[in-house]
């Protein structure tokens, strides 16, 4: 779909806006803001299970102008002005002023009683001349994000002041044109969001399929007609009759953890030498060499002892979270070079007469979520020590069958990964299209006056 440009343009006088339609005004947001505030510190003492809504930055979506109320918190607001001044009204525009700058939402009609946190700025507008959705879409535009990023301050936690919101540079067409353009963006972004949701659902389905294919192959094998037996292990169920069960430690020639303490710190890293295998390198789908760090070869030889890694070694993560499971495994690639493991990274050197590294990694990954739940300790991050990790059970077919399953799973994994990359690329392109459309509309690079949605036009 393409749209025409406006007949005539003028210089906006604002670097991030460039040229705008000749009949548009360019103002600072404060000209149309009748009330501006943010929540106060100390609301934690007012938390309640059944009070009014408490709107936090997590409720402001990253790329939409709708409130996300899937993660609710409630409060019993303090009496007097402290509570009343932070109560939202329909049409208020809410900005994130810490962390996720550019997150914004418009308070809809019919929202129950709600208040804003200290990290949310509430702007109330003169709605007869400025449409709240126009302002919100202007924040999402690349020009709006550029302004907010330029005005933000702070180090690890960026922030904006209320004055930054007041000074927000804003294009201002006639109110009817604002409303028409906002309606156009509502319609078009909803279509793009639906396409993004389809691709994201496909990605989830592919991930589920990957897990199911791997789990079945490493516990049941590839022959559906093979006789089965009870494994005697509750989580494993039946396995092929000719398979055995082994502890990981019994499949190894040697095993080691990385050095703990002051022996290896980030200040020891150099540009070349012995590669340090870290947790971020150990992924379920293989070794990730995106970021590589090294230590001096002489320092490793004289100070750190034996933590070496060879191509084909089994690498396991002894620390994890919900997104990167503890106990995940991969095989050290042939291109690794001289390497060592860091603390919480385990190296198992398998006996080549007993176990295939590829099959064993697939097997351990298929059970990592279960074992992470029963073997690990820790709250926000789960940890399994080396001695406990070595007790994990591996259902083991003959070596020739391990290799056959490994080859099958690598082929299936590559196919699923290719489909997943295509879906992820589609999501990225759709998000870029969405952002570009919003930016073009609110800066007047396209003229959508008179736009009629397809359903209505039909």
PDB file of N, CA and C in Angstrom, residues 62-64 68 189-210 416 419-432 434:
ATOM      1  N   UNK A  62       5.710  -1.568  24.686  1.00  0.00           N
ATOM      2  CA  UNK A  62       6.913  -1.055  24.043  1.00  0.00           C
ATOM      3  C   UNK A  62       6.649  -0.462  22.660  1.00  0.00           C
ATOM      4  N   UNK A  63       5.635  -0.966  21.955  1.00  0.00           N
ATOM      5  CA  UNK A  63       5.448  -0.515  20.579  1.00  0.00           C
ATOM      6  C   UNK A  63       3.989  -0.250  20.245  1.00  0.00           C
ATOM      7  N   UNK A  64       3.176  -0.064  21.284  1.00  0.00           N
ATOM      8  CA  UNK A  64       1.760   0.196  21.078  1.00  0.00           C
ATOM      9  C   UNK A  64       1.356   1.353  21.973  1.00  0.00           C
ATOM     10  N   UNK A  68      -1.163  -2.431  28.876  1.00  0.00           N
ATOM     11  CA  UNK A  68      -1.054  -3.874  29.063  1.00  0.00           C
ATOM     12  C   UNK A  68      -1.401  -4.174  30.516  1.00  0.00           C
ATOM     13  N   UNK A 189      -1.669  -0.625  12.161  1.00  0.00           N
ATOM     14  CA  UNK A 189      -0.804  -1.303  13.129  1.00  0.00           C
ATOM     15  C   UNK A 189      -1.473  -2.556  13.678  1.00  0.00           C
ATOM     16  N   UNK A 190      -2.807  -2.545  13.772  1.00  0.00           N
ATOM     17  CA  UNK A 190      -3.510  -3.746  14.215  1.00  0.00           C
ATOM     18  C   UNK A 190      -3.297  -4.887  13.215  1.00  0.00           C
ATOM     19  N   UNK A 191      -3.330  -4.570  11.915  1.00  0.00           N
ATOM     20  CA  UNK A 191      -3.074  -5.601  10.906  1.00  0.00           C
ATOM     21  C   UNK A 191      -1.647  -6.129  11.014  1.00  0.00           C
ATOM     22  N   UNK A 192      -0.686  -5.215  11.190  1.00  0.00           N
ATOM     23  CA  UNK A 192       0.707  -5.647  11.317  1.00  0.00           C
ATOM     24  C   UNK A 192       0.899  -6.468  12.587  1.00  0.00           C
ATOM     25  N   UNK A 193       0.271  -6.036  13.672  1.00  0.00           N
ATOM     26  CA  UNK A 193       0.389  -6.781  14.935  1.00  0.00           C
ATOM     27  C   UNK A 193      -0.163  -8.195  14.800  1.00  0.00           C
ATOM     28  N   UNK A 194      -1.240  -8.347  14.031  1.00  0.00           N
ATOM     29  CA  UNK A 194      -1.813  -9.683  13.822  1.00  0.00           C
ATOM     30  C   UNK A 194      -0.833 -10.571  13.062  1.00  0.00           C
ATOM     31  N   UNK A 195      -0.152 -10.006  12.070  1.00  0.00           N
ATOM     32  CA  UNK A 195       0.846 -10.774  11.321  1.00  0.00           C
ATOM     33  C   UNK A 195       2.038 -11.135  12.207  1.00  0.00           C
ATOM     34  N   UNK A 196       2.447 -10.195  13.058  1.00  0.00           N
ATOM     35  CA  UNK A 196       3.543 -10.475  13.992  1.00  0.00           C
ATOM     36  C   UNK A 196       3.143 -11.593  14.949  1.00  0.00           C
ATOM     37  N   UNK A 197       1.913 -11.535  15.445  1.00  0.00           N
ATOM     38  CA  UNK A 197       1.445 -12.570  16.377  1.00  0.00           C
ATOM     39  C   UNK A 197       1.453 -13.947  15.709  1.00  0.00           C
ATOM     40  N   UNK A 198       1.091 -13.999  14.423  1.00  0.00           N
ATOM     41  CA  UNK A 198       1.115 -15.273  13.707  1.00  0.00           C
ATOM     42  C   UNK A 198       2.535 -15.835  13.623  1.00  0.00           C
ATOM     43  N   UNK A 199       3.497 -14.968  13.327  1.00  0.00           N
ATOM     44  CA  UNK A 199       4.886 -15.422  13.233  1.00  0.00           C
ATOM     45  C   UNK A 199       5.424 -15.835  14.598  1.00  0.00           C
ATOM     46  N   UNK A 200       5.052 -15.096  15.628  1.00  0.00           N
ATOM     47  CA  UNK A 200       5.506 -15.453  16.969  1.00  0.00           C
ATOM     48  C   UNK A 200       4.893 -16.777  17.424  1.00  0.00           C
ATOM     49  N   UNK A 201       3.638 -17.026  17.044  1.00  0.00           N
ATOM     50  CA  UNK A 201       3.020 -18.310  17.357  1.00  0.00           C
ATOM     51  C   UNK A 201       3.731 -19.442  16.613  1.00  0.00           C
ATOM     52  N   UNK A 202       4.113 -19.168  15.361  1.00  0.00           N
ATOM     53  CA  UNK A 202       4.851 -20.167  14.591  1.00  0.00           C
ATOM     54  C   UNK A 202       6.178 -20.487  15.265  1.00  0.00           C
ATOM     55  N   UNK A 203       6.867 -19.458  15.757  1.00  0.00           N
ATOM     56  CA  UNK A 203       8.137 -19.674  16.447  1.00  0.00           C
ATOM     57  C   UNK A 203       7.933 -20.558  17.677  1.00  0.00           C
ATOM     58  N   UNK A 204       6.880 -20.301  18.443  1.00  0.00           N
ATOM     59  CA  UNK A 204       6.593 -21.117  19.624  1.00  0.00           C
ATOM     60  C   UNK A 204       6.306 -22.566  19.232  1.00  0.00           C
ATOM     61  N   UNK A 205       5.532 -22.745  18.154  1.00  0.00           N
ATOM     62  CA  UNK A 205       5.216 -24.095  17.703  1.00  0.00           C
ATOM     63  C   UNK A 205       6.473 -24.836  17.236  1.00  0.00           C
ATOM     64  N   UNK A 206       7.362 -24.118  16.560  1.00  0.00           N
ATOM     65  CA  UNK A 206       8.609 -24.735  16.114  1.00  0.00           C
ATOM     66  C   UNK A 206       9.474 -25.139  17.302  1.00  0.00           C
ATOM     67  N   UNK A 207       9.492 -24.290  18.329  1.00  0.00           N
ATOM     68  CA  UNK A 207      10.267 -24.626  19.522  1.00  0.00           C
ATOM     69  C   UNK A 207       9.687 -25.860  20.219  1.00  0.00           C
ATOM     70  N   UNK A 208       8.357 -25.933  20.269  1.00  0.00           N
ATOM     71  CA  UNK A 208       7.714 -27.095  20.866  1.00  0.00           C
ATOM     72  C   UNK A 208       8.000 -28.357  20.040  1.00  0.00           C
ATOM     73  N   UNK A 209       7.951 -28.203  18.719  1.00  0.00           N
ATOM     74  CA  UNK A 209       8.231 -29.348  17.860  1.00  0.00           C
ATOM     75  C   UNK A 209       9.668 -29.821  18.046  1.00  0.00           C
ATOM     76  N   UNK A 210      10.605 -28.873  18.129  1.00  0.00           N
ATOM     77  CA  UNK A 210      12.004 -29.238  18.329  1.00  0.00           C
ATOM     78  C   UNK A 210      12.163 -30.066  19.604  1.00  0.00           C
ATOM     79  N   UNK A 416      14.405 -27.076  11.465  1.00  0.00           N
ATOM     80  CA  UNK A 416      13.571 -26.263  12.349  1.00  0.00           C
ATOM     81  C   UNK A 416      14.214 -24.907  12.591  1.00  0.00           C
ATOM     82  N   UNK A 419      13.574 -22.636   9.605  1.00  0.00           N
ATOM     83  CA  UNK A 419      12.211 -22.106   9.626  1.00  0.00           C
ATOM     84  C   UNK A 419      12.053 -21.039  10.706  1.00  0.00           C
ATOM     85  N   UNK A 420      12.684 -21.260  11.857  1.00  0.00           N
ATOM     86  CA  UNK A 420      12.583 -20.290  12.946  1.00  0.00           C
ATOM     87  C   UNK A 420      13.280 -18.982  12.571  1.00  0.00           C
ATOM     88  N   UNK A 421      14.444 -19.082  11.910  1.00  0.00           N
ATOM     89  CA  UNK A 421      15.136 -17.858  11.479  1.00  0.00           C
ATOM     90  C   UNK A 421      14.286 -17.080  10.496  1.00  0.00           C
ATOM     91  N   UNK A 422      13.611 -17.798   9.579  1.00  0.00           N
ATOM     92  CA  UNK A 422      12.742 -17.115   8.620  1.00  0.00           C
ATOM     93  C   UNK A 422      11.612 -16.382   9.339  1.00  0.00           C
ATOM     94  N   UNK A 423      11.017 -17.033  10.339  1.00  0.00           N
ATOM     95  CA  UNK A 423       9.923 -16.411  11.082  1.00  0.00           C
ATOM     96  C   UNK A 423      10.419 -15.212  11.885  1.00  0.00           C
ATOM     97  N   UNK A 424      11.595 -15.331  12.485  1.00  0.00           N
ATOM     98  CA  UNK A 424      12.169 -14.218  13.251  1.00  0.00           C
ATOM     99  C   UNK A 424      12.498 -13.042  12.342  1.00  0.00           C
ATOM    100  N   UNK A 425      13.004 -13.345  11.137  1.00  0.00           N
ATOM    101  CA  UNK A 425      13.296 -12.280  10.172  1.00  0.00           C
ATOM    102  C   UNK A 425      12.012 -11.587   9.753  1.00  0.00           C
ATOM    103  N   UNK A 426      10.929 -12.358   9.588  1.00  0.00           N
ATOM    104  CA  UNK A 426       9.641 -11.764   9.224  1.00  0.00           C
ATOM    105  C   UNK A 426       9.145 -10.836  10.326  1.00  0.00           C
ATOM    106  N   UNK A 427       9.304 -11.246  11.581  1.00  0.00           N
ATOM    107  CA  UNK A 427       8.906 -10.396  12.710  1.00  0.00           C
ATOM    108  C   UNK A 427       9.690  -9.087  12.688  1.00  0.00           C
ATOM    109  N   UNK A 428      10.995  -9.189  12.465  1.00  0.00           N
ATOM    110  CA  UNK A 428      11.828  -7.983  12.421  1.00  0.00           C
ATOM    111  C   UNK A 428      11.376  -7.037  11.312  1.00  0.00           C
ATOM    112  N   UNK A 429      11.128  -7.573  10.137  1.00  0.00           N
ATOM    113  CA  UNK A 429      10.684  -6.739   9.014  1.00  0.00           C
ATOM    114  C   UNK A 429       9.332  -6.094   9.297  1.00  0.00           C
ATOM    115  N   UNK A 430       8.419  -6.847   9.900  1.00  0.00           N
ATOM    116  CA  UNK A 430       7.103  -6.291  10.224  1.00  0.00           C
ATOM    117  C   UNK A 430       7.221  -5.194  11.276  1.00  0.00           C
ATOM    118  N   UNK A 431       8.078  -5.391  12.256  1.00  0.00           N
ATOM    119  CA  UNK A 431       8.268  -4.357  13.278  1.00  0.00           C
ATOM    120  C   UNK A 431       8.876  -3.100  12.671  1.00  0.00           C
ATOM    121  N   UNK A 432       9.815  -3.281  11.743  1.00  0.00           N
ATOM    122  CA  UNK A 432      10.401  -2.129  11.055  1.00  0.00           C
ATOM    123  C   UNK A 432       9.354  -1.418  10.210  1.00  0.00           C
ATOM    124  N   UNK A 434       6.154  -1.353  10.779  1.00  0.00           N
ATOM    125  CA  UNK A 434       5.261  -0.686  11.723  1.00  0.00           C
ATOM    126  C   UNK A 434       5.835   0.650  12.169  1.00  0.00           C
TER     127      UNK A 434
END
